Short mmCIF file of N, CA and C and ligand atoms in Angstrom, two decimals:
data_model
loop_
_atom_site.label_atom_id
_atom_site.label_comp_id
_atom_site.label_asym_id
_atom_site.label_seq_id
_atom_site.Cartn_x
_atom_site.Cartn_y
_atom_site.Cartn_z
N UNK A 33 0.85 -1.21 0.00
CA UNK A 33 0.00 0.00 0.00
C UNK A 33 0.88 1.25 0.00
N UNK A 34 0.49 2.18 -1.21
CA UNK A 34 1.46 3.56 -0.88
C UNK A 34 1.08 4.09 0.45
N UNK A 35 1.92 5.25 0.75
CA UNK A 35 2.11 6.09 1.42
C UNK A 35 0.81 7.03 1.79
N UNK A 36 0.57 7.80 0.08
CA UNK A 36 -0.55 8.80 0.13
C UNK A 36 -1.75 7.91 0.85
N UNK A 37 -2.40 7.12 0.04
CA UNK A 37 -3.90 6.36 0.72
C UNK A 37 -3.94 6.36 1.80
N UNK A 38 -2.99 5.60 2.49
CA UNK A 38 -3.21 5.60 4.27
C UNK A 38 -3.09 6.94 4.69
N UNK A 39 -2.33 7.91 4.15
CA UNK A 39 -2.13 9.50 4.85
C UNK A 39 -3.57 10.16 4.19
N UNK A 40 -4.10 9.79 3.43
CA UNK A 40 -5.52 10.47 3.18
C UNK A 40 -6.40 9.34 3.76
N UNK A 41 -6.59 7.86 4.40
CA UNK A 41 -7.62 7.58 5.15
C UNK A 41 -7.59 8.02 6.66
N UNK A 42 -6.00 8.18 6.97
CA UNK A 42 -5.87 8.95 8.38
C UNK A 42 -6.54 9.91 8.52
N UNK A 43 -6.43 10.97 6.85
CA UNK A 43 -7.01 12.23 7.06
C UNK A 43 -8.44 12.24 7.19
N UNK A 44 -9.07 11.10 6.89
CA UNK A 44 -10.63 11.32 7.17
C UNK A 44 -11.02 10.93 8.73
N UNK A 45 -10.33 11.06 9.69
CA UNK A 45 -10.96 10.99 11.19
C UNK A 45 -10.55 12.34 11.40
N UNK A 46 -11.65 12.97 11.61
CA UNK A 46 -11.60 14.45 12.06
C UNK A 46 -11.14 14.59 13.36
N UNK A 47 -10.39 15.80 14.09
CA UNK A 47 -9.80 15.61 15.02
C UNK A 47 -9.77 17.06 15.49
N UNK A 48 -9.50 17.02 17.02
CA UNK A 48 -9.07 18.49 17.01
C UNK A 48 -7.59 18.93 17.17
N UNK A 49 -7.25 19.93 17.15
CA UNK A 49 -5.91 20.60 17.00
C UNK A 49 -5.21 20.50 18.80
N UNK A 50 -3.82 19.94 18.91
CA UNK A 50 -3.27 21.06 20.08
C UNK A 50 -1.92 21.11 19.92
N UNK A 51 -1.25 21.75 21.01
CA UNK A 51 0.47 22.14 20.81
C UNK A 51 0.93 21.47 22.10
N UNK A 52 1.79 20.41 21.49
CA UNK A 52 2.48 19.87 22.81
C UNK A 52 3.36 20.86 23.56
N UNK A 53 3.81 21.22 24.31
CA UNK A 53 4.53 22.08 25.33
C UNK A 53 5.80 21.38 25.81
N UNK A 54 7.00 21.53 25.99
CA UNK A 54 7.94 21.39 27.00
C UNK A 54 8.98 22.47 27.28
N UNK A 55 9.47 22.07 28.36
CA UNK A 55 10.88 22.97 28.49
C UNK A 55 11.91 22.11 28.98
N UNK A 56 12.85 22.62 28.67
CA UNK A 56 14.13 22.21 28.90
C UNK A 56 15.35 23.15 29.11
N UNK A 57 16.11 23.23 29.90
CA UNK A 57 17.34 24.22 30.14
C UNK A 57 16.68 26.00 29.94
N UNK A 58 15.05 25.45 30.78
CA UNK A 58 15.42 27.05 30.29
C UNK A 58 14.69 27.46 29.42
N UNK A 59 14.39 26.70 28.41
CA UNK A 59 14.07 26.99 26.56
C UNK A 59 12.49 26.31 26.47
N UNK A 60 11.85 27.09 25.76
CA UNK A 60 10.52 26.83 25.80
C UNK A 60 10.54 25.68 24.14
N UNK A 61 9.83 24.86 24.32
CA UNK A 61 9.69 23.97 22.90
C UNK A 61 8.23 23.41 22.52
N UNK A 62 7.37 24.17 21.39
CA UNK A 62 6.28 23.66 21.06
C UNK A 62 5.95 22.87 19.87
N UNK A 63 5.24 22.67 19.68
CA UNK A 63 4.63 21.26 18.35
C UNK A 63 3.51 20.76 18.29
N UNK A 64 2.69 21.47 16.99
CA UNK A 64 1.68 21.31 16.93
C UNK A 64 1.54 19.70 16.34
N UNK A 65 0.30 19.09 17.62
CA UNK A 65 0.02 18.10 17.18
C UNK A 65 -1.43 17.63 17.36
N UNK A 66 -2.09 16.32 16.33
CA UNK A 66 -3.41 15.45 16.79
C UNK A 66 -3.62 14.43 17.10
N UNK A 67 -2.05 13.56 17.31
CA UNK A 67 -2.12 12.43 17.60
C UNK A 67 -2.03 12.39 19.19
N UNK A 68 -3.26 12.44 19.58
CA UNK A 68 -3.73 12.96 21.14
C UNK A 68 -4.80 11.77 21.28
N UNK A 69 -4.82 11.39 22.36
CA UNK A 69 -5.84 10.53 22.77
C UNK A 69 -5.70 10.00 24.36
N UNK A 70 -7.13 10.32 25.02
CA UNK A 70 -6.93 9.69 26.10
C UNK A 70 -6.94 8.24 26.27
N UNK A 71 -6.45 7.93 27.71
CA UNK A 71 -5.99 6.45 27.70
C UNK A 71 -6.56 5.91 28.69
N UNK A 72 -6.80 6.03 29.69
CA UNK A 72 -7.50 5.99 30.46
C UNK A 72 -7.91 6.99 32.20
N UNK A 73 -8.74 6.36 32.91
CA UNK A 73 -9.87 7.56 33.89
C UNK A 73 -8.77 7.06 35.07
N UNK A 74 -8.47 6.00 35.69
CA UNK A 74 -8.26 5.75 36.96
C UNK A 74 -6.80 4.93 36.74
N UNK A 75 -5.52 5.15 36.42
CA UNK A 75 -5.04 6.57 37.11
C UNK A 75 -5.11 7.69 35.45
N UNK A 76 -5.46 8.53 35.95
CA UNK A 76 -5.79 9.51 34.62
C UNK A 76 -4.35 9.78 33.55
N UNK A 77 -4.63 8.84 32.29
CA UNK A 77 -3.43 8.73 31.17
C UNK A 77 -3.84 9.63 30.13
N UNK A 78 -2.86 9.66 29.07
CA UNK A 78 -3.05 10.27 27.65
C UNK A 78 -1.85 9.95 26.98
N UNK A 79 -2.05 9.84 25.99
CA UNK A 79 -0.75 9.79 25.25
C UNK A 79 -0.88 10.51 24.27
N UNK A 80 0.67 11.05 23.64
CA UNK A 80 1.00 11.47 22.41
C UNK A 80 1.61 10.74 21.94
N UNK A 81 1.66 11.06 20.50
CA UNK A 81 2.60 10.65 19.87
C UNK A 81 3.25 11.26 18.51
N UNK A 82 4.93 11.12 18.44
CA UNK A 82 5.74 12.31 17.91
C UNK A 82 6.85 11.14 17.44
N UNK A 83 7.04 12.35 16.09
CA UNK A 83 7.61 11.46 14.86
C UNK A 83 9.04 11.27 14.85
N UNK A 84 9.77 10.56 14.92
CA UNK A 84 11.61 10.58 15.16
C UNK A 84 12.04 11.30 14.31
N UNK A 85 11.69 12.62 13.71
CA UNK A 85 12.32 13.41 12.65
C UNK A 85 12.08 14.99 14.11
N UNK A 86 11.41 14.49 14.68
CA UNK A 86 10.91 15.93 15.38
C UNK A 86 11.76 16.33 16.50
N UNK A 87 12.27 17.44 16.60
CA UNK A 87 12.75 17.91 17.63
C UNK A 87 12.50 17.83 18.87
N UNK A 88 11.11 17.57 19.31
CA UNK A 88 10.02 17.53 20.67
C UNK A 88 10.43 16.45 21.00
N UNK A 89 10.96 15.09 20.47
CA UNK A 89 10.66 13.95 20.91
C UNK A 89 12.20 14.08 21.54
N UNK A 90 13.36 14.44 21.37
CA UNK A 90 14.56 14.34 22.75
C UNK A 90 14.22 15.47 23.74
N UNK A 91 13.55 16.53 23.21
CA UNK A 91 13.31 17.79 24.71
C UNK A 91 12.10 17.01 25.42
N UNK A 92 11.38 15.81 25.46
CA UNK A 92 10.41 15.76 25.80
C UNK A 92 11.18 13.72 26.77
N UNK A 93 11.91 13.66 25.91
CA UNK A 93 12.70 12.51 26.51
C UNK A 93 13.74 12.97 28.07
N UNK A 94 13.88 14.43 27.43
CA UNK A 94 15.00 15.02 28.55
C UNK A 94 14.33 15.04 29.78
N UNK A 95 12.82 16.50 29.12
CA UNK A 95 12.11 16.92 30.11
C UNK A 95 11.40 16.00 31.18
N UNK A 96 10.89 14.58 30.39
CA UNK A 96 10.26 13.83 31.16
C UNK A 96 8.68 14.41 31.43
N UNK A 97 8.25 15.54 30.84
CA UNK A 97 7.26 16.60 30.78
C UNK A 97 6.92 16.73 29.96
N UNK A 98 5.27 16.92 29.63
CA UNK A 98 5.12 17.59 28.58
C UNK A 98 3.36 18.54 29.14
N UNK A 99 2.84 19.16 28.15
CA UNK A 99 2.02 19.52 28.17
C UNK A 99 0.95 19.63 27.08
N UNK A 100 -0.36 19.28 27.09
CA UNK A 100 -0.88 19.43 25.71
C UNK A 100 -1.84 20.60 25.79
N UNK A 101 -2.19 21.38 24.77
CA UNK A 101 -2.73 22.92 25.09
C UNK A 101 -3.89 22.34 23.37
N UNK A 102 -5.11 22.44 24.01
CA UNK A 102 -6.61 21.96 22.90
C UNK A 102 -6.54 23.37 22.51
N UNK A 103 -6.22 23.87 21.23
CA UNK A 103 -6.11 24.69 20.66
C UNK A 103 -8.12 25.39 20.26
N UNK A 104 -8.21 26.16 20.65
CA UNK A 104 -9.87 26.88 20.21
C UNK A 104 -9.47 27.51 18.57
N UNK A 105 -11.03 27.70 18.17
CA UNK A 105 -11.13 27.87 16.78
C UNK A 105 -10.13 29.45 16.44
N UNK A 106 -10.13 30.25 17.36
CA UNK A 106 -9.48 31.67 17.36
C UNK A 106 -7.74 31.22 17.00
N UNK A 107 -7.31 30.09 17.60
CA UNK A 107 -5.95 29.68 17.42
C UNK A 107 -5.23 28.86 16.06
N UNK A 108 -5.86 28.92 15.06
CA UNK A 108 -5.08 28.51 13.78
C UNK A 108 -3.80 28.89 13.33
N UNK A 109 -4.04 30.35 13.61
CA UNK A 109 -2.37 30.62 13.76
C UNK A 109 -1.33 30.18 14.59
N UNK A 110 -1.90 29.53 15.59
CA UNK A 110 -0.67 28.97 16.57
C UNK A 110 -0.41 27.82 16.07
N UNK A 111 -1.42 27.00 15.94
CA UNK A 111 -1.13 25.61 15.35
C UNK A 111 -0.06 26.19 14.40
N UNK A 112 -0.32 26.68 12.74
CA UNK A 112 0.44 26.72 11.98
C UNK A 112 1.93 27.40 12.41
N UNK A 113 2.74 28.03 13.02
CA UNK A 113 3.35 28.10 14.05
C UNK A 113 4.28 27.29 14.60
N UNK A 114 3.30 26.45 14.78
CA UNK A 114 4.05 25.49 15.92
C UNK A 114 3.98 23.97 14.94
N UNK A 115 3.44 24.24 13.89
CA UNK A 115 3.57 22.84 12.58
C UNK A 115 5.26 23.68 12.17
N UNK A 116 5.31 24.86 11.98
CA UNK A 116 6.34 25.57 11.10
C UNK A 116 5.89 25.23 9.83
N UNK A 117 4.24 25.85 9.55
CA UNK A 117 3.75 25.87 8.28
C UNK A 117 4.01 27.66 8.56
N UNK A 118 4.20 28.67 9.33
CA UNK A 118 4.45 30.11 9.49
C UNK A 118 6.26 29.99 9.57
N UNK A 119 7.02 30.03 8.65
CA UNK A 119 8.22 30.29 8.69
C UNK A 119 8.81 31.01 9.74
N UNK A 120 8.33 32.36 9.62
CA UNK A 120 9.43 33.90 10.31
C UNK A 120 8.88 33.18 11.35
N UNK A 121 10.00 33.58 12.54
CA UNK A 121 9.95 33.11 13.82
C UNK A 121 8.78 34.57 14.46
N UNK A 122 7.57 33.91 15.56
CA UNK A 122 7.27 34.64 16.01
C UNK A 122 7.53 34.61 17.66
N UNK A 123 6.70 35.82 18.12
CA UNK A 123 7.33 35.66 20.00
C UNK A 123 5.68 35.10 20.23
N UNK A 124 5.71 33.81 21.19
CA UNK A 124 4.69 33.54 21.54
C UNK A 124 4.98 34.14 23.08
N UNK A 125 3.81 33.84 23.89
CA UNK A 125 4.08 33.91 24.98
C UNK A 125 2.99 32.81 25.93
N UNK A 126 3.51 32.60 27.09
CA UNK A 126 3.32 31.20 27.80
C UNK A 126 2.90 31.65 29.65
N UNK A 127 1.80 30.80 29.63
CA UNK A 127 1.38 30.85 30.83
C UNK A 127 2.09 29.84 31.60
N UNK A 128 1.84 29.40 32.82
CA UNK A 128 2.61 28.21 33.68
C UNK A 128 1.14 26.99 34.29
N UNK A 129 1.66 26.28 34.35
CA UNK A 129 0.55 25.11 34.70
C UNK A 129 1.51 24.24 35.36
N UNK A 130 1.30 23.90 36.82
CA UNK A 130 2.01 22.76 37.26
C UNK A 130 3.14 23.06 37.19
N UNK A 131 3.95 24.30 36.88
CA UNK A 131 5.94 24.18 36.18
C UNK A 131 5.93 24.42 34.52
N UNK A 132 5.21 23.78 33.71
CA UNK A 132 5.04 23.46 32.12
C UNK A 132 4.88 24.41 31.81
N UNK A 133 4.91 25.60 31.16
CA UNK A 133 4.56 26.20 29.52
C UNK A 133 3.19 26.05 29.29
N UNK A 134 2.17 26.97 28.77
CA UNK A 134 1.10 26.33 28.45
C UNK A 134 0.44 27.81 27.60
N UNK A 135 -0.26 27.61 26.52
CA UNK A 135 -0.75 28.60 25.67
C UNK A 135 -2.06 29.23 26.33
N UNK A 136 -1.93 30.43 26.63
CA UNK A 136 -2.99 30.98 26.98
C UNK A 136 -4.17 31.19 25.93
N UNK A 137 -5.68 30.68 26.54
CA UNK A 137 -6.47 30.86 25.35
C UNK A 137 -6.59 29.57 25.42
N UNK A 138 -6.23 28.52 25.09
CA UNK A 138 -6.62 26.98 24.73
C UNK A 138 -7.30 26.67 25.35
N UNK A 139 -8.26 25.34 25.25
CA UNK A 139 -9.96 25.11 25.39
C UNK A 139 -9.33 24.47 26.48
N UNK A 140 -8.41 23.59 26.42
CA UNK A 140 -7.54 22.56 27.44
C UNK A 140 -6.40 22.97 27.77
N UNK A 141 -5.65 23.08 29.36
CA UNK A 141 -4.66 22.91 28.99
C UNK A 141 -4.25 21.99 29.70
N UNK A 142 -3.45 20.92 29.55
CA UNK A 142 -3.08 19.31 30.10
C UNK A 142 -1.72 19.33 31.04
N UNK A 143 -1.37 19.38 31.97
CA UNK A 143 -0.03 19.12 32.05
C UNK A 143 0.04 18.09 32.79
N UNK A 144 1.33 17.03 32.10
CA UNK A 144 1.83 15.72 32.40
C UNK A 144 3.06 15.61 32.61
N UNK A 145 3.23 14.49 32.89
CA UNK A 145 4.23 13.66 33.44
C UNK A 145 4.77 12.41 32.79
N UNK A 146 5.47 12.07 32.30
CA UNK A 146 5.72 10.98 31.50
C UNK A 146 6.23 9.76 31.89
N UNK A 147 4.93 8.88 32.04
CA UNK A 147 5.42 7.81 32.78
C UNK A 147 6.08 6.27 32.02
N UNK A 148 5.80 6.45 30.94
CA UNK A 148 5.71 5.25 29.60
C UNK A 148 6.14 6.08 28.57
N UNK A 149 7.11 5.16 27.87
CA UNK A 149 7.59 5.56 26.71
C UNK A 149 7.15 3.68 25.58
N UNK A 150 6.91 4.15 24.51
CA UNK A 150 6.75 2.93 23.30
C UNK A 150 7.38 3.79 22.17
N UNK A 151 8.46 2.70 21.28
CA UNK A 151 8.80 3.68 19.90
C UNK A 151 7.80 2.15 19.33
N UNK A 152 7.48 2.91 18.47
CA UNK A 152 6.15 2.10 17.43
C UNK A 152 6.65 2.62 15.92
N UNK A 153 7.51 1.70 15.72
CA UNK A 153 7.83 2.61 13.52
C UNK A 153 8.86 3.30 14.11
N UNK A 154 8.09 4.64 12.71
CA UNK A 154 8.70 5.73 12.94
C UNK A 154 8.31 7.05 14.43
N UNK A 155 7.46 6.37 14.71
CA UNK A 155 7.20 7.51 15.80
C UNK A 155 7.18 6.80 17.27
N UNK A 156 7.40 7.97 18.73
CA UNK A 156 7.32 7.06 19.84
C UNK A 156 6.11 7.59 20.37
N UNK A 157 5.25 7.02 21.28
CA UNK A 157 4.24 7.10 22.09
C UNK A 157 4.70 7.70 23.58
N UNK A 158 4.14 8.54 23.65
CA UNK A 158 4.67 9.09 25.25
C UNK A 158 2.97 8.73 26.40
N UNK A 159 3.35 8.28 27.01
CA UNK A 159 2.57 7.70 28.02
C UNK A 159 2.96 9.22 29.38
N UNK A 160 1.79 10.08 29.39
CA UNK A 160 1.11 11.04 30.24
C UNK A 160 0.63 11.21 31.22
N UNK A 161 0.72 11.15 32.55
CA UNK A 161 -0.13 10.77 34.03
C UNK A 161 -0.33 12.17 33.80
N UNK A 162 -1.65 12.50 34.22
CA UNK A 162 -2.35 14.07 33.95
C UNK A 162 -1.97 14.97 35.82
N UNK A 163 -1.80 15.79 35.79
CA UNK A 163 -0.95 16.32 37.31
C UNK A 163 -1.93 17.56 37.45
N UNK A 164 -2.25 18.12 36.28
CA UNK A 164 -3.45 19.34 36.37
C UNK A 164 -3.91 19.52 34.91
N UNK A 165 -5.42 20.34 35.30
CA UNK A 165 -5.86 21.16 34.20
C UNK A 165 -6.29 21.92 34.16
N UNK A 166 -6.32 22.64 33.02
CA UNK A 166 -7.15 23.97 33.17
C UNK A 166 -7.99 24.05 32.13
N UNK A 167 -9.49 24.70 32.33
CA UNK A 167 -10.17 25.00 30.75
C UNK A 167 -10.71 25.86 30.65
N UNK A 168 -10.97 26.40 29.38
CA UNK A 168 -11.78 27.39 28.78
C UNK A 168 -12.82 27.26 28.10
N UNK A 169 -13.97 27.73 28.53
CA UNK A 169 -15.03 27.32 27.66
C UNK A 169 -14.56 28.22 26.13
N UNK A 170 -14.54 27.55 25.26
CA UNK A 170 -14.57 28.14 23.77
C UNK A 170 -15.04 27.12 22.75
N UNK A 171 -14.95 27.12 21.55
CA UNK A 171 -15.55 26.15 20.14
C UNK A 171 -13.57 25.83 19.73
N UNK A 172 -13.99 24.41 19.66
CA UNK A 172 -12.34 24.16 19.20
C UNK A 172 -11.68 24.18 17.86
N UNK A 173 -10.83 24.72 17.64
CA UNK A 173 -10.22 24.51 16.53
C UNK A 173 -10.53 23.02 15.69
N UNK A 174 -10.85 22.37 14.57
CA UNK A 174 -11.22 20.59 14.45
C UNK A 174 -10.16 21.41 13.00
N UNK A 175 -8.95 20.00 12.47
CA UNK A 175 -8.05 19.61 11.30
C UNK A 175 -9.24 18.21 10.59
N UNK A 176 -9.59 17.88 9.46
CA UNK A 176 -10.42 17.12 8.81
C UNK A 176 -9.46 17.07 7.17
N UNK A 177 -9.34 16.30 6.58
CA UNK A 177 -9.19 16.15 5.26
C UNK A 177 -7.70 17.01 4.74
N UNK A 178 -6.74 17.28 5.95
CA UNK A 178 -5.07 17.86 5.62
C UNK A 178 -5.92 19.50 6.00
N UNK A 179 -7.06 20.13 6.57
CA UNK A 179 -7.81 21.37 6.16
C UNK A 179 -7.85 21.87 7.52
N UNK A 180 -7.55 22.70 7.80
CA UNK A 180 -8.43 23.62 9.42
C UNK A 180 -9.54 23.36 8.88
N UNK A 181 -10.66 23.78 10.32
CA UNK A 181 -12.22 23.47 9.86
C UNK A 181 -12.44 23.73 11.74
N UNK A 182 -13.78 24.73 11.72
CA UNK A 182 -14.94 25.15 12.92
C UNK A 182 -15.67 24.39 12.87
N UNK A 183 -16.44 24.06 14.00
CA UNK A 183 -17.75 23.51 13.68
C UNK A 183 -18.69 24.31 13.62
N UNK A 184 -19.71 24.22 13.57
CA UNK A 184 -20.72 25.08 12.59
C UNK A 184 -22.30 25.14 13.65
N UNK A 185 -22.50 26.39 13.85
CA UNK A 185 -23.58 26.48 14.62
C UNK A 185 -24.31 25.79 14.91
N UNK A 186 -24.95 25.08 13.51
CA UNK A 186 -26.07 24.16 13.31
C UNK A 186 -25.64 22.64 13.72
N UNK A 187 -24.26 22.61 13.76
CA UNK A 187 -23.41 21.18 13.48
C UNK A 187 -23.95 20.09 14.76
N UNK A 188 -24.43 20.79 16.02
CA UNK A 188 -25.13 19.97 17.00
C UNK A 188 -26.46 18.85 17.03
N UNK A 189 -26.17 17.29 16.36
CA UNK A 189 -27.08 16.49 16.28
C UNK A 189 -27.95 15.84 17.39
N UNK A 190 -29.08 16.30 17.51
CA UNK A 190 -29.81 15.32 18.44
C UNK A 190 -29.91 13.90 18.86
N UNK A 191 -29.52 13.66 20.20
CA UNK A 191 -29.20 12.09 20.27
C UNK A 191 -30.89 11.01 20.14
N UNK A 192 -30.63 10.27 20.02
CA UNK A 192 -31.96 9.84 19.82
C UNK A 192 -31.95 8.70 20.86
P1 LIG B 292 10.39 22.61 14.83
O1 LIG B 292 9.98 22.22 13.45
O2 LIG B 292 11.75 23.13 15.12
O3 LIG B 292 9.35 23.63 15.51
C1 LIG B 292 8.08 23.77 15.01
C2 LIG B 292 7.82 25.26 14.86
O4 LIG B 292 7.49 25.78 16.15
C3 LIG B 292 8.99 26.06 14.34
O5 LIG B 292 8.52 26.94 13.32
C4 LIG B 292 9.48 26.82 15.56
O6 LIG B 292 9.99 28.11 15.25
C5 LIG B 292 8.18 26.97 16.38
N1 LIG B 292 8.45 27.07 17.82
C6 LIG B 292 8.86 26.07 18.65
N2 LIG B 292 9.00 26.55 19.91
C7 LIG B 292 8.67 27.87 19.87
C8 LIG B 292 8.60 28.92 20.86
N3 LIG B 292 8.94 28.72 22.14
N4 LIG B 292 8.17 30.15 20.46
C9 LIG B 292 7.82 30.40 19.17
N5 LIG B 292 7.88 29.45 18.18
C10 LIG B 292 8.31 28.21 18.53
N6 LIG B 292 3.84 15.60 14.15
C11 LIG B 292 3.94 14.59 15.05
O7 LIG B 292 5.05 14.09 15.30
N7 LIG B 292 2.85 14.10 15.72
C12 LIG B 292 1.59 14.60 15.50
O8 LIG B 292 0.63 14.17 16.14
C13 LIG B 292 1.45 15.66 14.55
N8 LIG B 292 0.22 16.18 14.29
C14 LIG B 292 0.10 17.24 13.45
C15 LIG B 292 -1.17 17.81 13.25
C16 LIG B 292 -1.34 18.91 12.41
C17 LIG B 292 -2.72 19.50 12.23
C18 LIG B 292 -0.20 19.46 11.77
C19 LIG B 292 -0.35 20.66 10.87
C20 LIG B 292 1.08 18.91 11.95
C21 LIG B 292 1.25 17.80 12.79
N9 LIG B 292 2.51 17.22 13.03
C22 LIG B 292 2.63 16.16 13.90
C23 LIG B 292 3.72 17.74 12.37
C24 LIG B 292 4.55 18.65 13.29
O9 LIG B 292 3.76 19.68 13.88
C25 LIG B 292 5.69 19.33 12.49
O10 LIG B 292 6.45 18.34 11.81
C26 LIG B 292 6.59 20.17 13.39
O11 LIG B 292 7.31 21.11 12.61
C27 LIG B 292 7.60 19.36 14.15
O12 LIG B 292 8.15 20.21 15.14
P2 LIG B 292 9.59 20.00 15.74
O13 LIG B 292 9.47 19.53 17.16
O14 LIG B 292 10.47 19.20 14.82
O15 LIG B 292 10.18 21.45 15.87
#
């Protein structure tokens, strides 16, 4: 099977946007990502997961930390940013959660602890014990089909 097909059936599970967070020596390090998923309630997990080409994955091996920040629909520019789909370097600036870095504005913000590591392929799985959170009520940023994308006023289906 090529490459493209599976990277365009991935692209059809809609998802929402966030920016992993760490620090290290000092130095703030972000990366926009969707491979986010919780893991489980009791003891409260999550994992990411980050590609062995990426910079995040030794500051985040160092840190032993990370943080995930649910990016709201107002934040597209950060995502792109923190993909380095926005080239020129900009100045973000960072709230604190727990010690971590964390984007002010985000619907979520997660901060963890890294208790599990898995390399799977090309990418490793970071295993997350959740230590705090914080939220914001807002509408989240959702990535669908390689595309940013809102959800849509009407978009709320009645359960039956
Ligand atoms: P870099 O490429 O060095 O950094 C990324 C960008 O962030 C650079 O432009 C840098 O200048 C900027 N930046 C970093 N820290 C700061 C700071 N403190 N202040 C200001 N700017 C800063 N990749 C994965 O591995 N896993 C995923 O789940 C994943 N999901 C993605 C979802 C979407 C919607 C998109 C668009 C991309 C996704 N990617 C994912 C790709 C990933 O975001 C990019 O490959 C990213 O460039 C890798 O970042 P890096 O750690 O190598 O650091």
């Amino acid at each position: 099977m090529d490459d493209r097909k599976f990277r365009t059936a991935m692209g059809k599970f809609a998802t929402g946007v966030t920016v992993i967070t760490t620090e290290i020596a000092g130095e703030i390090h972000g990366m926009t990502a969707n491979a986010f998923m919780s893991v489980s309630l009791d003891p409260k997990l999550v994992v990411i997961s980050i590609g062995e080409k990426a910079q995040m994955l030794d500051k985040i091996k160092n840190s032993k930390k990370f943080a995930v920040n649910i990016l709201s629909a107002e934040q597209q520019e950060l995502s792109m940013i923190f993909a380095g789909q926005i080239k020129e370097k900009r100045e973000v600036s960072f709230e604190q959660l727990d010690g971590l870095p964390v984007l002010s504005g985000a619907i979520a913000q997660v901060a963890c602890e890294v208790v599990n590591v898995h390399i799977e392929g090309d990418h490793t799985l970071f295993i997350g014990k959740v230590m705090d959170i914080h939220l914001n009520e807002k509408e989240p940023l959702m990535f669908f089909n390689g595309k940013y994308r809102v959800l849509s006023a009407e978009g709320v289906l009645a359960s039956k």
